[in-house]
Coordinates of C-alpha atoms and ligand atoms in Angstrom, one line a residue:
M92 CA 1.5 -30.5 6.4
N93 CA -0.3 -30.7 3.0
P94 CA -3.2 -28.2 3.2
D95 CA -6.7 -29.4 2.1
Y96 CA -7.1 -26.5 -0.4
D97 CA -5.0 -23.9 -2.2
V98 CA -7.4 -21.2 -1.2
I99 CA -10.3 -20.8 1.2
V100 CA -12.6 -17.9 0.4
V101 CA -14.9 -16.6 3.1
G102 CA -18.1 -15.1 1.8
G103 CA -20.0 -15.7 -1.4
G104 CA -20.9 -12.1 -2.4
P105 CA -19.5 -10.5 -5.6
A106 CA -16.0 -10.3 -4.1
G107 CA -15.9 -13.9 -2.8
S108 CA -17.3 -15.4 -6.0
T109 CA -14.9 -13.4 -8.1
A110 CA -11.8 -14.3 -6.1
A111 CA -12.8 -18.0 -6.0
T112 CA -13.7 -18.3 -9.7
V113 CA -10.5 -16.6 -10.9
V114 CA -8.3 -18.9 -8.7
A115 CA -10.3 -21.9 -9.8
M116 CA -9.9 -20.9 -13.5
R117 CA -6.2 -21.6 -13.0
G118 CA -7.0 -25.2 -11.9
H119 CA -6.4 -24.6 -8.2
R120 CA -8.4 -26.2 -5.4
V121 CA -10.8 -23.6 -3.9
L122 CA -13.2 -23.9 -1.0
L123 CA -15.8 -21.1 -0.6
L124 CA -17.6 -20.9 2.7
E125 CA -20.8 -18.8 2.8
R126 CA -22.8 -18.1 6.0
D127 CA -26.2 -17.8 4.3
T128 CA -28.1 -19.8 1.8
F129 CA -28.5 -18.1 -1.6
P130 CA -30.4 -16.2 -2.9
R131 CA -29.9 -13.8 0.0
Y132 CA -30.7 -10.0 0.2
Q133 CA -28.0 -7.4 -0.2
I134 CA -28.0 -3.6 -0.9
G135 CA -25.8 -2.2 -3.7
E136 CA -28.0 -2.5 -6.8
S137 CA -26.6 0.0 -9.2
L138 CA -23.6 -1.5 -11.2
L139 CA -20.9 0.1 -13.3
P140 CA -19.9 -0.8 -16.9
A141 CA -16.5 -2.0 -15.6
T142 CA -18.3 -4.8 -13.7
V143 CA -20.8 -5.7 -16.3
H144 CA -18.5 -5.7 -19.4
G145 CA -15.2 -6.3 -17.7
L146 CA -15.4 -8.5 -14.7
C147 CA -18.4 -10.5 -15.8
R148 CA -16.7 -11.3 -19.0
I149 CA -13.6 -12.6 -17.2
L150 CA -15.9 -14.7 -15.0
G151 CA -17.8 -16.0 -18.1
V152 CA -21.2 -14.7 -17.0
T153 CA -21.8 -11.9 -19.4
D154 CA -24.5 -13.7 -21.4
E155 CA -26.2 -15.0 -18.3
V156 CA -26.3 -11.6 -16.8
A157 CA -27.6 -10.1 -20.0
R158 CA -30.4 -12.7 -20.2
A159 CA -31.5 -12.1 -16.6
G160 CA -33.6 -9.1 -17.7
F161 CA -32.1 -6.5 -15.4
T162 CA -32.8 -2.8 -16.1
L163 CA -30.3 -1.2 -18.5
K164 CA -28.4 1.7 -17.0
R165 CA -26.9 4.3 -19.3
G166 CA -25.6 6.6 -16.7
G167 CA -26.9 8.8 -13.9
T168 CA -29.2 11.7 -13.5
M169 CA -28.3 14.1 -10.7
R170 CA -30.1 16.9 -8.9
W171 CA -26.9 17.7 -7.2
G172 CA -24.9 20.9 -6.6
R173 CA -25.9 24.5 -6.6
G174 CA -28.0 24.5 -9.8
P175 CA -31.7 23.7 -9.4
E176 CA -32.0 21.6 -12.6
P177 CA -31.1 17.9 -12.9
W178 CA -28.1 17.1 -15.1
Q179 CA -27.0 13.8 -16.6
F180 CA -23.8 11.9 -17.1
S181 CA -23.7 9.1 -19.7
F182 CA -21.2 6.3 -19.8
A183 CA -21.1 6.8 -23.6
S184 CA -19.2 10.0 -23.0
S185 CA -16.1 7.9 -22.3
P186 CA -14.2 7.0 -25.5
R187 CA -13.2 3.8 -23.8
L188 CA -16.9 2.7 -23.6
P189 CA -18.1 2.3 -27.2
E190 CA -21.6 0.9 -27.8
P191 CA -22.8 -1.6 -26.6
T192 CA -20.4 -1.4 -23.6
S193 CA -21.4 2.1 -22.5
T194 CA -24.1 0.5 -20.2
A195 CA -24.5 -1.3 -16.9
F196 CA -27.4 -2.8 -15.1
Q197 CA -29.6 -2.1 -12.0
V198 CA -29.8 -5.5 -10.4
E199 CA -31.7 -7.3 -7.7
R200 CA -28.6 -8.3 -5.8
A201 CA -30.1 -11.6 -4.6
R202 CA -30.3 -12.7 -8.3
F203 CA -27.1 -11.1 -9.5
D204 CA -25.0 -12.5 -6.6
E205 CA -26.5 -16.0 -7.1
I206 CA -25.5 -16.0 -10.8
L207 CA -21.9 -15.3 -9.7
L208 CA -21.9 -17.9 -6.9
R209 CA -23.4 -20.7 -9.1
N210 CA -20.9 -19.9 -11.8
A211 CA -18.1 -20.2 -9.2
H212 CA -19.4 -23.7 -8.4
R213 CA -19.5 -24.6 -12.2
T214 CA -15.9 -23.4 -12.5
G215 CA -14.9 -26.0 -9.9
V216 CA -15.1 -24.1 -6.6
D217 CA -16.3 -26.2 -3.7
V218 CA -19.1 -23.9 -2.6
R219 CA -20.6 -24.6 0.9
E220 CA -23.6 -22.5 1.9
G221 CA -24.9 -22.3 5.5
S222 CA -21.3 -22.6 6.7
P223 CA -20.3 -19.5 8.7
V224 CA -16.6 -19.1 9.5
R225 CA -15.9 -18.5 13.1
R226 CA -12.2 -17.8 13.2
V227 CA -8.9 -17.9 11.4
V228 CA -6.3 -20.5 12.2
E229 CA -2.8 -19.1 12.3
D230 CA 0.5 -20.1 13.9
G231 CA 2.4 -16.9 14.4
E232 CA 4.1 -17.2 11.0
R233 CA 1.1 -17.1 8.7
V234 CA -2.6 -17.8 8.4
R235 CA -3.2 -21.5 7.7
G236 CA -6.9 -22.0 7.5
V237 CA -10.3 -21.3 9.2
E238 CA -12.7 -22.9 11.6
Y239 CA -16.3 -23.0 10.4
T240 CA -19.6 -24.5 11.3
E241 CA -21.3 -26.9 8.9
P242 CA -25.1 -26.7 8.2
D243 CA -25.7 -29.6 10.7
G244 CA -23.9 -27.6 13.4
T245 CA -20.7 -29.6 13.4
A246 CA -17.5 -27.5 13.9
H247 CA -14.8 -28.1 11.2
T248 CA -11.3 -26.8 10.5
A249 CA -10.0 -26.5 6.9
Y250 CA -6.4 -25.7 5.9
A251 CA -5.2 -23.8 2.8
R252 CA -2.2 -22.0 1.5
F253 CA -4.2 -18.7 1.4
V254 CA -7.4 -17.4 3.0
I255 CA -9.3 -14.6 1.4
D256 CA -11.7 -12.8 3.6
A257 CA -14.6 -11.6 1.4
S258 CA -17.3 -11.7 4.1
G259 CA -18.4 -8.1 3.7
N260 CA -19.1 -5.4 6.2
T261 CA -20.1 -7.9 8.9
S262 CA -16.8 -9.8 8.6
R263 CA -15.8 -11.5 11.9
I264 CA -12.2 -12.2 10.8
H265 CA -10.9 -9.0 9.1
G266 CA -9.2 -8.0 12.4
Q267 CA -6.6 -10.6 11.6
V268 CA -5.2 -8.2 9.0
G269 CA -4.3 -4.6 9.4
G270 CA -5.8 -4.1 12.9
R271 CA -9.1 -2.2 13.4
R272 CA -11.1 -0.5 10.7
V273 CA -10.3 3.2 10.2
Y274 CA -13.6 5.0 9.9
S275 CA -13.7 8.1 7.6
D276 CA -14.0 11.4 9.4
F277 CA -15.5 12.9 6.2
F278 CA -18.1 10.3 5.3
R279 CA -20.1 9.7 8.4
N280 CA -23.6 9.4 6.9
L281 CA -26.2 6.8 7.5
A282 CA -28.6 5.3 5.0
V283 CA -32.3 4.3 5.4
F284 CA -33.8 2.5 2.4
G285 CA -36.8 0.5 1.2
Y286 CA -38.8 -0.3 -1.9
F287 CA -41.9 0.8 -3.9
A288 CA -44.0 -1.5 -6.0
G289 CA -43.5 0.6 -9.1
G290 CA -42.7 4.2 -9.7
R291 CA -42.5 6.6 -12.6
R292 CA -39.5 6.5 -14.9
L293 CA -37.3 9.3 -16.2
P294 CA -37.8 10.1 -19.8
E295 CA -35.9 8.0 -22.4
P296 CA -33.1 7.4 -23.0
N297 CA -32.5 7.8 -19.3
S298 CA -35.3 5.7 -17.9
G299 CA -32.8 3.2 -16.4
N300 CA -30.5 5.8 -14.9
I301 CA -29.8 5.9 -11.2
F302 CA -31.3 9.2 -10.1
C303 CA -29.6 10.9 -7.2
A304 CA -31.3 14.0 -5.7
A305 CA -30.0 16.2 -3.0
F306 CA -32.4 17.7 -0.4
D307 CA -32.0 19.6 2.9
N308 CA -31.0 16.6 5.0
G309 CA -28.8 14.7 2.5
W310 CA -29.6 13.0 -0.8
L311 CA -31.9 10.2 -2.1
W312 CA -31.2 7.4 -4.6
Y313 CA -33.9 6.2 -6.9
I314 CA -33.0 3.0 -8.7
P315 CA -35.5 1.4 -11.2
L316 CA -35.1 -2.4 -10.6
R317 CA -38.2 -3.7 -12.5
D318 CA -41.4 -2.0 -13.8
D319 CA -43.0 -3.0 -10.5
L320 CA -40.0 -2.4 -8.2
T321 CA -38.0 0.7 -7.3
S322 CA -35.2 1.0 -4.7
V323 CA -35.3 4.3 -2.8
G324 CA -32.8 5.2 -0.2
A325 CA -31.9 8.3 1.8
V326 CA -28.3 9.1 2.8
I327 CA -28.4 11.5 5.6
S328 CA -26.1 13.0 8.3
P329 CA -25.8 11.3 11.7
D330 CA -27.8 14.2 13.2
N331 CA -30.9 12.3 12.0
A332 CA -29.9 9.1 13.7
S333 CA -32.4 9.2 16.5
A334 CA -35.4 9.8 14.2
V335 CA -34.3 6.9 12.0
Q336 CA -33.7 4.6 15.0
H337 CA -37.1 5.5 16.5
D338 CA -39.1 4.7 13.4
P339 CA -37.1 3.8 10.3
R340 CA -40.2 3.6 8.0
A341 CA -41.6 6.9 9.1
A342 CA -38.2 8.6 8.8
W343 CA -37.7 7.1 5.3
Q344 CA -41.1 8.3 4.1
S345 CA -40.6 11.8 5.5
M346 CA -37.2 12.1 3.7
I347 CA -38.9 11.2 0.5
Q348 CA -41.6 13.8 1.0
A349 CA -38.9 16.4 1.7
C350 CA -37.5 15.8 -1.8
P351 CA -40.0 16.9 -4.5
E352 CA -38.0 15.6 -7.4
V353 CA -38.3 12.0 -6.0
S354 CA -41.7 12.2 -4.3
R355 CA -43.4 13.3 -7.5
L356 CA -42.2 10.0 -9.2
L357 CA -43.9 8.1 -6.4
V358 CA -47.3 9.7 -6.2
D359 CA -49.9 7.0 -5.5
V360 CA -47.3 4.2 -5.7
P361 CA -47.5 1.8 -2.8
A362 CA -44.6 0.5 -0.8
A363 CA -43.5 -3.0 -1.8
T364 CA -44.9 -5.9 0.1
E365 CA -43.1 -8.8 -1.4
P366 CA -40.2 -10.2 0.7
P367 CA -37.4 -9.3 0.9
Y368 CA -38.4 -5.8 -0.3
D369 CA -41.1 -5.3 2.3
R370 CA -38.7 -4.0 5.0
V371 CA -37.1 -0.6 5.6
R372 CA -33.5 -1.1 6.5
V373 CA -30.8 1.1 8.0
R374 CA -27.0 1.0 7.5
K375 CA -24.4 3.2 9.2
D376 CA -20.6 3.3 9.6
Y377 CA -20.0 2.0 6.1
S378 CA -17.2 4.3 5.0
Y379 CA -13.9 2.8 6.3
W380 CA -10.7 1.2 5.2
K381 CA -8.0 -1.0 6.7
N382 CA -4.4 0.1 7.0
S383 CA -3.3 -3.2 5.4
F384 CA -5.1 -5.4 3.1
W385 CA -2.9 -8.5 3.5
Q386 CA -0.6 -10.5 5.8
P387 CA 1.2 -13.7 5.0
G388 CA -1.4 -16.3 4.0
M389 CA -4.4 -13.9 4.1
A390 CA -6.0 -11.0 2.1
L391 CA -9.1 -8.9 2.5
V392 CA -11.3 -7.9 -0.4
G393 CA -14.6 -6.1 -0.9
D394 CA -16.4 -4.6 2.0
A395 CA -14.2 -6.7 4.4
A396 CA -11.3 -4.4 3.2
C397 CA -12.9 -1.0 2.5
F398 CA -15.9 0.9 1.2
V399 CA -16.8 4.6 0.7
D400 CA -20.1 6.3 0.3
P401 CA -22.6 4.9 -2.3
V402 CA -23.3 8.0 -4.4
L403 CA -21.2 6.8 -7.4
S404 CA -22.3 3.1 -7.0
S405 CA -18.6 2.0 -6.7
G406 CA -19.1 -0.8 -4.1
V407 CA -19.5 -3.8 -6.3
H408 CA -16.9 -2.5 -8.7
L409 CA -14.3 -2.0 -5.9
A410 CA -15.3 -5.4 -4.4
T411 CA -14.9 -7.4 -7.7
Y412 CA -11.9 -5.5 -8.9
G413 CA -10.1 -5.9 -5.5
A414 CA -11.0 -9.6 -5.6
L415 CA -9.5 -10.0 -9.1
L416 CA -6.3 -8.3 -8.0
A417 CA -6.1 -10.6 -4.9
A418 CA -6.8 -13.7 -7.1
R419 CA -4.0 -12.7 -9.5
S420 CA -1.6 -12.4 -6.6
V421 CA -2.6 -15.8 -5.3
N422 CA -2.3 -17.4 -8.7
A423 CA 1.2 -15.8 -9.2
S424 CA 2.3 -17.1 -5.8
L425 CA 0.9 -20.6 -6.4
A426 CA 2.6 -20.7 -9.8
G427 CA 5.9 -19.7 -8.1
D428 CA 6.3 -16.9 -10.7
V429 CA 6.4 -14.1 -8.1
P430 CA 7.3 -14.2 -4.4
E431 CA 4.3 -14.0 -2.1
E432 CA 5.2 -10.6 -0.6
R433 CA 5.8 -9.0 -3.9
A434 CA 2.6 -10.3 -5.4
F435 CA 0.5 -9.0 -2.5
V436 CA 2.2 -5.6 -2.4
E437 CA 1.0 -5.3 -6.1
F438 CA -2.5 -6.3 -5.0
Q439 CA -2.6 -3.8 -2.2
T440 CA -1.1 -1.0 -4.1
R441 CA -3.5 -1.2 -7.1
Y442 CA -6.5 -1.8 -4.8
R443 CA -5.6 1.3 -2.6
R444 CA -5.1 3.4 -5.7
E445 CA -8.6 2.5 -7.0
Y446 CA -10.2 3.1 -3.6
G447 CA -8.2 6.4 -3.2
V448 CA -9.5 7.8 -6.6
F449 CA -13.1 7.3 -5.6
Y450 CA -12.5 8.6 -2.1
E451 CA -10.7 11.7 -3.2
F452 CA -13.3 12.5 -5.9
L453 CA -16.2 11.9 -3.6
M454 CA -14.9 14.5 -1.2
A455 CA -15.1 17.1 -4.0
F456 CA -18.4 15.8 -5.1
Y457 CA -20.0 16.4 -1.7
D458 CA -19.3 20.1 -2.1
M459 CA -22.9 21.1 -2.9
Q460 CA -21.9 24.7 -3.7
S461 CA -20.3 23.5 -7.0
D462 CA -21.9 22.7 -10.3
E463 CA -21.5 19.8 -12.7
R464 CA -18.6 21.5 -14.6
S465 CA -16.6 21.6 -11.5
Y466 CA -17.4 18.0 -10.6
F467 CA -16.3 17.0 -14.1
W468 CA -13.1 19.0 -13.5
S469 CA -12.5 17.2 -10.2
A470 CA -13.0 13.9 -11.9
K471 CA -10.2 14.8 -14.4
K472 CA -8.0 16.1 -11.6
V473 CA -8.3 12.9 -9.5
S474 CA -8.3 10.3 -12.3
K475 CA -5.5 12.0 -14.3
V476 CA -6.8 10.6 -17.6
D477 CA -6.1 12.4 -20.8
L478 CA -9.7 13.1 -21.8
T479 CA -12.2 15.9 -21.7
E480 CA -13.6 16.7 -18.3
A481 CA -17.0 15.2 -19.0
A482 CA -15.3 12.1 -20.4
A483 CA -13.1 11.9 -17.3
F484 CA -16.2 11.9 -15.1
A485 CA -17.8 9.1 -17.2
E486 CA -14.5 7.1 -16.9
L487 CA -14.5 7.5 -13.2
A488 CA -18.2 6.8 -12.7
G489 CA -17.8 3.8 -15.0
G490 CA -15.0 2.3 -13.0
L491 CA -12.4 2.6 -15.8
V492 CA -9.8 4.8 -14.1
S493 CA -7.4 2.0 -13.3
G494 CA -6.8 1.3 -17.0
D495 CA -6.7 -2.4 -16.2
M496 CA -7.6 -4.7 -19.0
A497 CA -10.1 -6.3 -16.8
V498 CA -12.3 -3.3 -16.7
R499 CA -11.7 -2.0 -20.2
P500 CA -14.6 -3.5 -22.1
E501 CA -13.6 -2.4 -25.6
Q502 CA -10.6 -4.6 -25.4
F503 CA -12.5 -7.8 -24.8
G504 CA -14.1 -10.3 -27.1
E505 CA -12.0 -12.4 -29.3
R506 CA -9.2 -9.9 -29.5
W507 CA -8.5 -9.6 -25.8
R508 CA -5.9 -12.2 -25.2
A509 CA -3.9 -11.1 -28.3
V510 CA -3.7 -7.5 -27.0
A511 CA -2.9 -8.4 -23.4
D512 CA 0.7 -7.2 -23.8
D513 CA -0.4 -3.7 -25.0
L514 CA -2.9 -3.3 -22.3
D515 CA -0.3 -4.4 -19.8
G516 CA 1.8 -1.5 -21.0
A517 CA -1.1 0.8 -20.2
V518 CA -1.4 -0.6 -16.7
G519 CA 2.4 -0.3 -16.3
R520 CA 2.3 3.4 -17.3
L521 CA -0.4 4.1 -14.8
A522 CA 1.8 2.6 -12.1
T523 CA 4.6 5.2 -12.8
A524 CA 4.9 8.2 -10.6
D525 CA 4.5 10.7 -13.5
D526 CA 1.0 9.6 -14.1
R527 CA 0.0 10.9 -10.7
V528 CA 0.4 14.5 -12.0
N529 CA -2.8 16.1 -13.1
P530 CA -2.6 16.3 -16.9
L531 CA -4.6 19.5 -16.8
V532 CA -1.7 21.2 -15.2
T533 CA 1.5 21.7 -17.3
S534 CA 3.5 23.8 -14.8
Q535 CA 5.9 21.6 -13.0
V536 CA 5.5 23.5 -9.7
V537 CA 1.8 23.1 -9.7
G538 CA 2.2 19.5 -10.8
E539 CA 4.6 18.8 -7.9
T540 CA 2.1 20.3 -5.6
F541 CA -0.6 18.0 -6.8
R542 CA 1.7 15.1 -6.5
A543 CA 2.6 16.0 -2.9
G544 CA -1.2 16.4 -2.3
N545 CA -1.7 12.8 -3.6
D546 CA 1.1 11.5 -1.4
L547 CA -0.4 13.3 1.6
Q548 CA -3.8 11.8 0.8
D549 CA -2.1 8.4 0.7
L550 CA -0.3 9.1 3.9
A551 CA -3.5 10.1 5.6
L552 CA -5.3 7.1 4.4
Y553 CA -2.6 4.4 4.6
G554 CA 0.4 5.6 6.5
V555 CA 2.7 5.5 3.4
P556 CA 2.6 7.1 0.0
V557 CA 1.2 4.4 -2.2
E558 CA 3.7 4.8 -5.1
A559 CA 6.6 4.5 -2.7
S560 CA 5.7 0.9 -2.0
V561 CA 5.9 -0.3 -5.7
P562 CA 9.4 -0.7 -6.9
G563 CA 9.3 -1.9 -10.4
G564 CA 5.8 -3.1 -11.0
L565 CA 4.5 -6.4 -12.1
V566 CA 2.7 -7.1 -15.4
L567 CA -0.2 -9.3 -16.2
A568 CA 0.2 -12.8 -17.4
K569 CA -1.3 -13.4 -20.9
D570 CA -4.5 -14.8 -19.6
G571 CA -5.1 -11.8 -17.3
L572 CA -5.4 -14.1 -14.2
A573 CA -2.0 -13.6 -12.6
W574 CA 1.0 -11.4 -12.4
T575 CA 4.4 -12.0 -13.9
R576 CA 7.7 -10.3 -13.2
V577 CA 9.1 -7.6 -15.3
D578 CA 12.8 -8.4 -16.0
Ligands
FAD768 P1 -21.3 -8.8 0.5 O1 -22.0 -8.5 -0.7 O2 -21.7 -8.2 1.8 O3 -21.0 -10.3 0.6 C1 -20.4 -10.9 1.8 C2 -20.9 -12.3 2.0 O4 -20.2 -12.9 3.1 C3 -22.4 -12.4 2.3 O5 -23.1 -13.2 1.4 C4 -22.4 -12.9 3.8 O6 -23.5 -13.8 4.0 C5 -21.1 -13.7 3.8 N1 -20.6 -13.8 5.2 C6 -20.6 -12.9 6.2 N2 -20.0 -13.3 7.3 C7 -19.6 -14.6 7.0 C8 -18.9 -15.6 7.7 N3 -18.5 -15.4 9.0 N4 -18.7 -16.8 7.1 C9 -19.1 -17.0 5.8 N5 -19.7 -16.1 5.1 C10 -19.9 -14.9 5.7 N6 -22.5 -0.8 -4.3 C11 -22.8 -0.7 -5.6 O7 -22.0 -1.2 -6.4 N7 -23.9 0.0 -6.1 C12 -24.7 0.6 -5.2 O8 -25.7 1.2 -5.7 C13 -24.5 0.5 -3.8 N8 -25.3 1.1 -2.9 C14 -25.0 1.0 -1.6 C15 -25.9 1.6 -0.7 C16 -25.6 1.6 0.7 C17 -26.4 2.3 1.7 C18 -24.4 0.8 1.1 C19 -24.1 0.7 2.6 C20 -23.6 0.2 0.2 C21 -23.9 0.2 -1.1 N9 -23.1 -0.4 -2.1 C22 -23.4 -0.2 -3.4 C23 -22.0 -1.2 -1.7 C24 -22.3 -2.7 -1.8 O9 -23.3 -3.1 -1.0 C25 -21.0 -3.5 -1.3 O10 -19.8 -2.8 -1.6 C26 -20.9 -4.9 -1.9 O11 -22.1 -5.6 -1.6 C27 -19.7 -5.6 -1.4 O12 -19.6 -6.9 -1.8 P2 -18.8 -8.0 -1.0 O13 -18.8 -9.2 -1.8 O14 -17.6 -7.5 -0.5 O15 -19.7 -8.2 0.3

């Protein structure tokens, strides 16, 4: 049977738009099915440089995003750890983020996500909004397509060589791959969040920073979205669940009052009344992963695959980077350059490694008895980059640890295609086992211990050490949109 499409992407958030666009850029036939009609609300407003200067450039939306007037973010301001004073990290501390790429944006997701979705349509993706997918069609051998409902209520089935589930944390079809979600034992927090119609700003040059402030029950984020709009959320332990469930708005307000560093920025500022910012919302059970991210004919990306705690704003980065990896594997398979299984092992391995770096670092970051120097050291230990500790933190917090050309802004512009081979070497080096040893540590014994620790971490998370599953390693095609084989 000749399928209707090469790829069906389920969900039009950042992950879905990225996957669909990158496959369509290779001239393939892509259907994207989105349940809602855009613009639609979503949380996850603080972006990383890797997304803004890496992924957005690949997708061809850098200028459009820059013109949208989002708040410029230079880094983060943290009241975090045992010291009472706030401290800063700046993306500019990373040597791989020269001006003007050492920045990201704080975005209204309804607007940002719509830019990506409309761009997917312009690139040739058949985008259908108001079209929820109800289930996956498979025949015991592989996934073949999906059943969905059209806006007029008609049920329809579409067939494709690959289905990519990018339908987020509410995915109805992720169970087709890798069984149930595995919920983190460590990150069991819940979040209650809303908006203010204004709010004071941190002093320049940090006025656009995300501000994260710990308090007795957890921590608060403070994200300046517009002069007249600030996103404020509390991340708290599940012990507070009943108060939050009883009256989310009252619980949200009392958390803000309990944190003087944030409440003083909001004195006399009213809560927002414009939709969709007039509601206080709650999210829980958001830190999870799947034991597998793919099966023949289907892959999971974005929140459908995994997410971990929002404090480093890694969600959209992980979603778009994972989607790019999946799209490269689809493109490589469709071109016949790499067997499907090999291509998707590459996707899964790189995606797990990126998730694992954030997961491992965040565990150290939640130790409130530490100070920023020790957080910086942990960033260096986990990321294994050959940089100062503060720069390692900036790399990690900027989404650059993978070393992938897609998220290394300084390599873009006119030069980027020409240097693809060099960059590819860098990615290849990252994929070797030796790079998993902490470069801070020269002793082989201690290095081996770290390596074993990493393998244990991988074992705990995924059931196998990640490196063990990558014999060889694929390299990027010249256009950065697919893998090719190393001979
Ligand atoms: P989504 O953005 O959820 O998109 C999925 C899409 O699929 C939606 O449009 C949905 O309508 C559609 N869909 C769902 N079901 C179906 C169906 N059956 N058929 C068709 N379509 C369907 N990330 C950051 O980067 N920065 C932050 O500051 C940040 N803060 C966060 C704070 C909290 C409290 C939480 C919980 C998360 C935060 N995140 C943050 C994470 C971020 O929200 C997600 O990682 C990101 O939105 C994932 O993108 P996605 O494309 O995978 O999914």
